[in-house]
């Protein structure tokens, strides 16, 4: 029986769970202060925050903590203030060097209530 040789993938192989490429940092300011979060090209802001152990980046109107829920931009639970713009969905925003991410309070108010 003659078997065909496996065909090599047209795209480069990726190692599952390994961030590749040149890393950079984004600035995340939560309720307790500011810190640098590592990120890689092609990652969403939500992915970078989750990888850094951040599970919430918004306080809902009732005071409960919110973070990533659907991950595809439908639910709006992951909204936060990105580069000064409130209500930006972290799952839809691409991380880039120097990006500023701030905790959002309620319906689009900045962390200081402004």
Short mmCIF file of N, CA and C in Angstrom, two decimals:
data_model
loop_
_atom_site.label_atom_id
_atom_site.label_comp_id
_atom_site.label_asym_id
_atom_site.label_seq_id
_atom_site.Cartn_x
_atom_site.Cartn_y
_atom_site.Cartn_z
N UNK A 1 0.84 -1.18 0.00
CA UNK A 1 0.00 0.00 0.00
C UNK A 1 0.88 1.24 0.00
N UNK A 2 0.63 2.12 -0.92
CA UNK A 2 1.43 3.33 -1.06
C UNK A 2 0.77 4.48 -0.30
N UNK A 3 1.49 5.06 0.62
CA UNK A 3 0.96 6.18 1.41
C UNK A 3 1.62 7.48 0.97
N UNK A 4 0.81 8.51 0.88
CA UNK A 4 1.35 9.82 0.51
C UNK A 4 2.05 10.45 1.72
N UNK A 5 3.11 11.14 1.45
CA UNK A 5 3.84 11.82 2.52
C UNK A 5 2.99 12.98 3.04
N UNK A 6 3.05 13.25 4.34
CA UNK A 6 2.28 14.38 4.87
C UNK A 6 2.72 15.69 4.23
N UNK A 7 1.77 16.56 3.99
CA UNK A 7 2.06 17.85 3.37
C UNK A 7 2.36 18.86 4.47
N UNK A 8 3.43 19.61 4.30
CA UNK A 8 3.80 20.63 5.29
C UNK A 8 2.79 21.77 5.25
N UNK A 9 2.50 22.31 6.40
CA UNK A 9 1.55 23.41 6.50
C UNK A 9 2.12 24.64 5.79
N UNK A 10 1.23 25.40 5.16
CA UNK A 10 1.64 26.59 4.44
C UNK A 10 2.00 27.73 5.40
N UNK A 11 1.45 27.69 6.60
CA UNK A 11 1.74 28.73 7.59
C UNK A 11 2.75 28.20 8.59
N UNK A 12 3.53 29.08 9.18
CA UNK A 12 4.50 28.63 10.17
C UNK A 12 3.79 27.99 11.36
N UNK A 13 4.41 26.98 11.91
CA UNK A 13 3.80 26.31 13.06
C UNK A 13 3.93 27.19 14.29
N UNK A 14 2.92 27.15 15.14
CA UNK A 14 2.93 27.90 16.40
C UNK A 14 2.90 26.92 17.54
N UNK A 15 3.65 27.22 18.55
CA UNK A 15 3.66 26.37 19.73
C UNK A 15 2.55 26.83 20.66
N UNK A 16 1.66 25.94 21.01
CA UNK A 16 0.54 26.27 21.87
C UNK A 16 1.02 26.78 23.23
N UNK A 17 0.46 27.91 23.66
CA UNK A 17 0.79 28.44 24.96
C UNK A 17 2.09 29.23 25.03
N UNK A 18 2.74 29.45 23.91
CA UNK A 18 4.01 30.17 23.91
C UNK A 18 3.82 31.48 23.16
N UNK A 19 4.15 32.56 23.82
CA UNK A 19 4.08 33.87 23.16
C UNK A 19 5.33 34.03 22.31
N UNK A 20 5.15 34.44 21.08
CA UNK A 20 6.27 34.57 20.16
C UNK A 20 6.43 36.00 19.70
N UNK A 21 7.63 36.35 19.31
CA UNK A 21 7.91 37.69 18.82
C UNK A 21 8.48 38.57 19.92
N UNK A 22 8.67 39.81 19.58
CA UNK A 22 9.24 40.80 20.50
C UNK A 22 8.16 41.30 21.45
N UNK A 23 8.34 41.08 22.73
CA UNK A 23 7.38 41.53 23.73
C UNK A 23 7.50 43.01 24.03
N UNK A 24 6.47 43.57 24.63
CA UNK A 24 6.44 44.97 25.03
C UNK A 24 5.53 45.08 26.24
N UNK A 25 5.35 46.26 26.76
CA UNK A 25 4.46 46.42 27.92
C UNK A 25 3.34 47.41 27.62
N UNK A 26 2.22 47.20 28.29
CA UNK A 26 1.14 48.15 28.31
C UNK A 26 0.98 48.59 29.76
N UNK A 27 0.48 49.78 30.00
CA UNK A 27 0.30 50.29 31.34
C UNK A 27 -1.13 50.03 31.79
N UNK A 28 -1.31 49.36 32.92
CA UNK A 28 -2.63 49.09 33.46
C UNK A 28 -2.77 49.77 34.80
N UNK A 29 -3.76 50.65 34.91
CA UNK A 29 -4.03 51.35 36.16
C UNK A 29 -5.35 50.83 36.72
N UNK A 30 -5.26 50.06 37.79
CA UNK A 30 -6.48 49.56 38.42
C UNK A 30 -6.79 50.40 39.66
N UNK A 31 -7.63 49.89 40.53
CA UNK A 31 -8.04 50.62 41.73
C UNK A 31 -6.91 50.80 42.72
N UNK A 32 -5.84 50.03 42.58
CA UNK A 32 -4.77 50.03 43.57
C UNK A 32 -3.49 50.69 43.08
N UNK A 33 -3.43 51.06 41.84
CA UNK A 33 -2.23 51.69 41.32
C UNK A 33 -1.96 51.28 39.88
N UNK A 34 -0.78 51.63 39.41
CA UNK A 34 -0.42 51.40 38.02
C UNK A 34 0.69 50.38 37.95
N UNK A 35 0.63 49.51 36.93
CA UNK A 35 1.73 48.56 36.73
C UNK A 35 1.85 48.22 35.25
N UNK A 36 3.04 47.79 34.88
CA UNK A 36 3.32 47.40 33.50
C UNK A 36 2.89 45.95 33.29
N UNK A 37 2.16 45.70 32.22
CA UNK A 37 1.67 44.37 31.87
C UNK A 37 2.40 43.93 30.60
N UNK A 38 3.02 42.75 30.60
CA UNK A 38 3.68 42.28 29.37
C UNK A 38 2.64 41.90 28.32
N UNK A 39 2.96 42.18 27.08
CA UNK A 39 2.08 41.84 25.96
C UNK A 39 2.94 41.49 24.75
N UNK A 40 2.33 40.85 23.77
CA UNK A 40 3.01 40.45 22.55
C UNK A 40 2.19 40.85 21.33
N UNK A 41 2.85 41.01 20.19
CA UNK A 41 2.14 41.39 18.97
C UNK A 41 0.99 40.43 18.66
N UNK A 42 -0.13 40.99 18.27
CA UNK A 42 -1.29 40.19 17.90
C UNK A 42 -2.23 39.86 19.05
N UNK A 43 -1.82 40.15 20.27
CA UNK A 43 -2.68 39.88 21.42
C UNK A 43 -3.70 41.00 21.61
N UNK A 44 -4.85 40.63 22.14
CA UNK A 44 -5.81 41.65 22.54
C UNK A 44 -5.41 42.16 23.92
N UNK A 45 -5.95 43.31 24.29
CA UNK A 45 -5.70 43.84 25.63
C UNK A 45 -6.22 42.86 26.67
N UNK A 46 -7.38 42.27 26.42
CA UNK A 46 -7.95 41.30 27.36
C UNK A 46 -7.03 40.09 27.55
N UNK A 47 -6.45 39.59 26.47
CA UNK A 47 -5.54 38.44 26.57
C UNK A 47 -4.32 38.78 27.40
N UNK A 48 -3.76 39.97 27.20
CA UNK A 48 -2.59 40.39 27.97
C UNK A 48 -2.94 40.53 29.45
N UNK A 49 -4.09 41.12 29.75
CA UNK A 49 -4.50 41.28 31.14
C UNK A 49 -4.74 39.93 31.80
N UNK A 50 -5.42 39.04 31.11
CA UNK A 50 -5.67 37.71 31.67
C UNK A 50 -4.37 36.95 31.92
N UNK A 51 -3.44 37.03 30.96
CA UNK A 51 -2.16 36.33 31.11
C UNK A 51 -1.37 36.87 32.31
N UNK A 52 -1.60 38.14 32.66
CA UNK A 52 -0.91 38.75 33.79
C UNK A 52 -1.65 38.52 35.11
N UNK A 53 -2.76 37.77 35.05
CA UNK A 53 -3.49 37.45 36.27
C UNK A 53 -4.60 38.42 36.62
N UNK A 54 -4.85 39.39 35.77
CA UNK A 54 -5.94 40.34 36.02
C UNK A 54 -7.25 39.72 35.54
N UNK A 55 -8.20 39.59 36.42
CA UNK A 55 -9.48 38.98 36.06
C UNK A 55 -10.61 39.99 35.96
N UNK A 56 -10.41 41.19 36.45
CA UNK A 56 -11.42 42.25 36.38
C UNK A 56 -10.75 43.57 36.06
N UNK A 57 -11.43 44.39 35.27
CA UNK A 57 -10.89 45.72 34.96
C UNK A 57 -12.01 46.75 34.83
N UNK A 58 -13.13 46.46 35.51
CA UNK A 58 -14.25 47.38 35.50
C UNK A 58 -15.12 47.11 36.71
N UNK A 59 -15.76 48.17 37.22
CA UNK A 59 -16.77 48.03 38.25
C UNK A 59 -18.11 48.35 37.62
N UNK A 60 -19.07 47.43 37.70
CA UNK A 60 -20.40 47.63 37.12
C UNK A 60 -21.18 48.65 37.96
N UNK A 61 -22.31 49.05 37.44
CA UNK A 61 -23.15 50.03 38.10
C UNK A 61 -23.55 49.59 39.51
N UNK A 62 -23.70 48.29 39.73
CA UNK A 62 -24.09 47.79 41.06
C UNK A 62 -22.88 47.54 41.96
N UNK A 63 -21.68 47.86 41.49
CA UNK A 63 -20.48 47.71 42.29
C UNK A 63 -19.75 46.39 42.10
N UNK A 64 -20.32 45.46 41.34
CA UNK A 64 -19.66 44.18 41.12
C UNK A 64 -18.52 44.31 40.12
N UNK A 65 -17.54 43.43 40.25
CA UNK A 65 -16.37 43.45 39.37
C UNK A 65 -16.69 42.77 38.05
N UNK A 66 -16.14 43.29 36.98
CA UNK A 66 -16.36 42.73 35.65
C UNK A 66 -15.03 42.61 34.91
N UNK A 67 -14.98 41.64 34.00
CA UNK A 67 -13.81 41.42 33.16
C UNK A 67 -14.26 40.74 31.89
N UNK A 68 -13.47 39.82 31.40
CA UNK A 68 -13.78 39.12 30.16
C UNK A 68 -14.92 38.12 30.38
N UNK A 69 -15.89 38.11 29.48
CA UNK A 69 -16.98 37.14 29.56
C UNK A 69 -17.08 36.36 28.25
N UNK A 70 -17.47 37.01 27.16
CA UNK A 70 -17.65 36.26 25.90
C UNK A 70 -16.36 36.18 25.09
N UNK A 71 -15.53 37.22 25.16
CA UNK A 71 -14.26 37.22 24.45
C UNK A 71 -14.34 37.50 22.96
N UNK A 72 -15.54 37.83 22.45
CA UNK A 72 -15.67 38.09 21.01
C UNK A 72 -16.35 39.43 20.71
N UNK A 73 -16.52 40.27 21.72
CA UNK A 73 -17.05 41.61 21.49
C UNK A 73 -18.56 41.75 21.50
N UNK A 74 -19.27 40.74 21.95
CA UNK A 74 -20.72 40.79 21.94
C UNK A 74 -21.30 41.34 23.24
N UNK A 75 -20.74 40.95 24.37
CA UNK A 75 -21.37 41.24 25.67
C UNK A 75 -21.00 42.58 26.29
N UNK A 76 -19.89 43.16 25.96
CA UNK A 76 -19.40 44.44 26.48
C UNK A 76 -18.98 44.37 27.95
N UNK A 77 -18.85 43.21 28.54
CA UNK A 77 -18.43 43.11 29.94
C UNK A 77 -16.98 43.52 30.14
N UNK A 78 -16.16 43.43 29.11
CA UNK A 78 -14.73 43.72 29.24
C UNK A 78 -14.38 45.17 28.96
N UNK A 79 -15.37 46.04 28.89
CA UNK A 79 -15.07 47.44 28.56
C UNK A 79 -14.24 48.09 29.66
N UNK A 80 -13.36 48.96 29.23
CA UNK A 80 -12.48 49.70 30.13
C UNK A 80 -12.07 50.98 29.42
N UNK A 81 -11.22 51.77 30.04
CA UNK A 81 -10.75 53.01 29.44
C UNK A 81 -9.40 52.73 28.80
N UNK A 82 -9.34 52.79 27.48
CA UNK A 82 -8.10 52.53 26.75
C UNK A 82 -7.69 53.80 26.03
N UNK A 83 -6.49 54.26 26.34
CA UNK A 83 -5.96 55.52 25.80
C UNK A 83 -6.96 56.67 25.94
N UNK A 84 -7.60 56.73 27.11
CA UNK A 84 -8.51 57.83 27.42
C UNK A 84 -9.92 57.67 26.91
N UNK A 85 -10.22 56.59 26.19
CA UNK A 85 -11.56 56.38 25.63
C UNK A 85 -12.34 55.37 26.49
N UNK A 86 -13.36 55.83 27.22
CA UNK A 86 -14.17 54.91 28.02
C UNK A 86 -14.95 53.95 27.13
N UNK A 87 -15.42 52.86 27.72
CA UNK A 87 -16.27 51.87 27.05
C UNK A 87 -15.61 51.20 25.86
N UNK A 88 -14.29 51.04 25.90
CA UNK A 88 -13.57 50.33 24.85
C UNK A 88 -13.51 48.86 25.24
N UNK A 89 -13.90 47.98 24.34
CA UNK A 89 -13.88 46.54 24.62
C UNK A 89 -12.45 46.01 24.57
N UNK A 90 -11.98 45.50 25.70
CA UNK A 90 -10.61 45.00 25.79
C UNK A 90 -10.38 43.79 24.90
N UNK A 91 -11.43 43.01 24.64
CA UNK A 91 -11.27 41.82 23.81
C UNK A 91 -11.13 42.18 22.33
N UNK A 92 -11.50 43.40 21.96
CA UNK A 92 -11.42 43.84 20.57
C UNK A 92 -10.27 44.80 20.31
N UNK A 93 -9.63 45.29 21.36
CA UNK A 93 -8.53 46.25 21.21
C UNK A 93 -7.20 45.51 21.16
N UNK A 94 -6.41 45.79 20.15
CA UNK A 94 -5.11 45.14 20.03
C UNK A 94 -4.09 45.83 20.93
N UNK A 95 -3.36 45.04 21.67
CA UNK A 95 -2.30 45.58 22.53
C UNK A 95 -1.18 46.12 21.65
N UNK A 96 -0.63 47.26 22.05
CA UNK A 96 0.51 47.84 21.34
C UNK A 96 1.39 48.55 22.35
N UNK A 97 2.65 48.74 22.04
CA UNK A 97 3.57 49.36 23.00
C UNK A 97 3.07 50.71 23.50
N UNK A 98 3.18 50.92 24.81
CA UNK A 98 2.82 52.20 25.41
C UNK A 98 1.34 52.42 25.62
N UNK A 99 0.51 51.45 25.34
CA UNK A 99 -0.94 51.58 25.49
C UNK A 99 -1.29 51.81 26.96
N UNK A 100 -2.25 52.68 27.21
CA UNK A 100 -2.70 52.97 28.57
C UNK A 100 -4.10 52.39 28.78
N UNK A 101 -4.23 51.54 29.80
CA UNK A 101 -5.50 50.91 30.13
C UNK A 101 -5.87 51.30 31.55
N UNK A 102 -7.07 51.85 31.73
CA UNK A 102 -7.51 52.26 33.06
C UNK A 102 -8.79 51.52 33.44
N UNK A 103 -8.90 51.28 34.73
CA UNK A 103 -10.10 50.69 35.33
C UNK A 103 -11.28 51.61 35.03
N UNK A 104 -12.41 51.04 34.66
CA UNK A 104 -13.60 51.83 34.40
C UNK A 104 -14.62 51.62 35.51
N UNK A 105 -15.24 52.71 35.94
CA UNK A 105 -16.26 52.66 36.97
C UNK A 105 -17.62 52.95 36.33
N UNK A 106 -18.56 52.02 36.48
CA UNK A 106 -19.92 52.23 35.98
C UNK A 106 -20.01 52.47 34.49
N UNK A 107 -20.97 53.30 34.09
CA UNK A 107 -21.25 53.50 32.67
C UNK A 107 -20.33 54.50 31.97
N UNK A 108 -19.07 54.17 31.89
CA UNK A 108 -18.15 55.01 31.13
C UNK A 108 -17.48 56.12 31.90
N UNK A 109 -17.58 56.09 33.22
CA UNK A 109 -16.88 57.09 34.00
C UNK A 109 -15.44 56.64 34.22
N UNK A 110 -14.54 57.59 34.29
CA UNK A 110 -13.14 57.27 34.56
C UNK A 110 -13.01 56.84 36.01
N UNK A 111 -11.91 56.18 36.34
CA UNK A 111 -11.68 55.67 37.67
C UNK A 111 -11.76 56.72 38.77
N UNK A 112 -11.51 58.00 38.43
CA UNK A 112 -11.58 59.06 39.43
C UNK A 112 -12.97 59.69 39.49
N UNK A 113 -13.94 59.09 38.75
CA UNK A 113 -15.30 59.60 38.76
C UNK A 113 -15.54 60.71 37.75
N UNK A 114 -14.51 61.09 37.00
CA UNK A 114 -14.63 62.18 36.03
C UNK A 114 -15.24 61.78 34.74
#
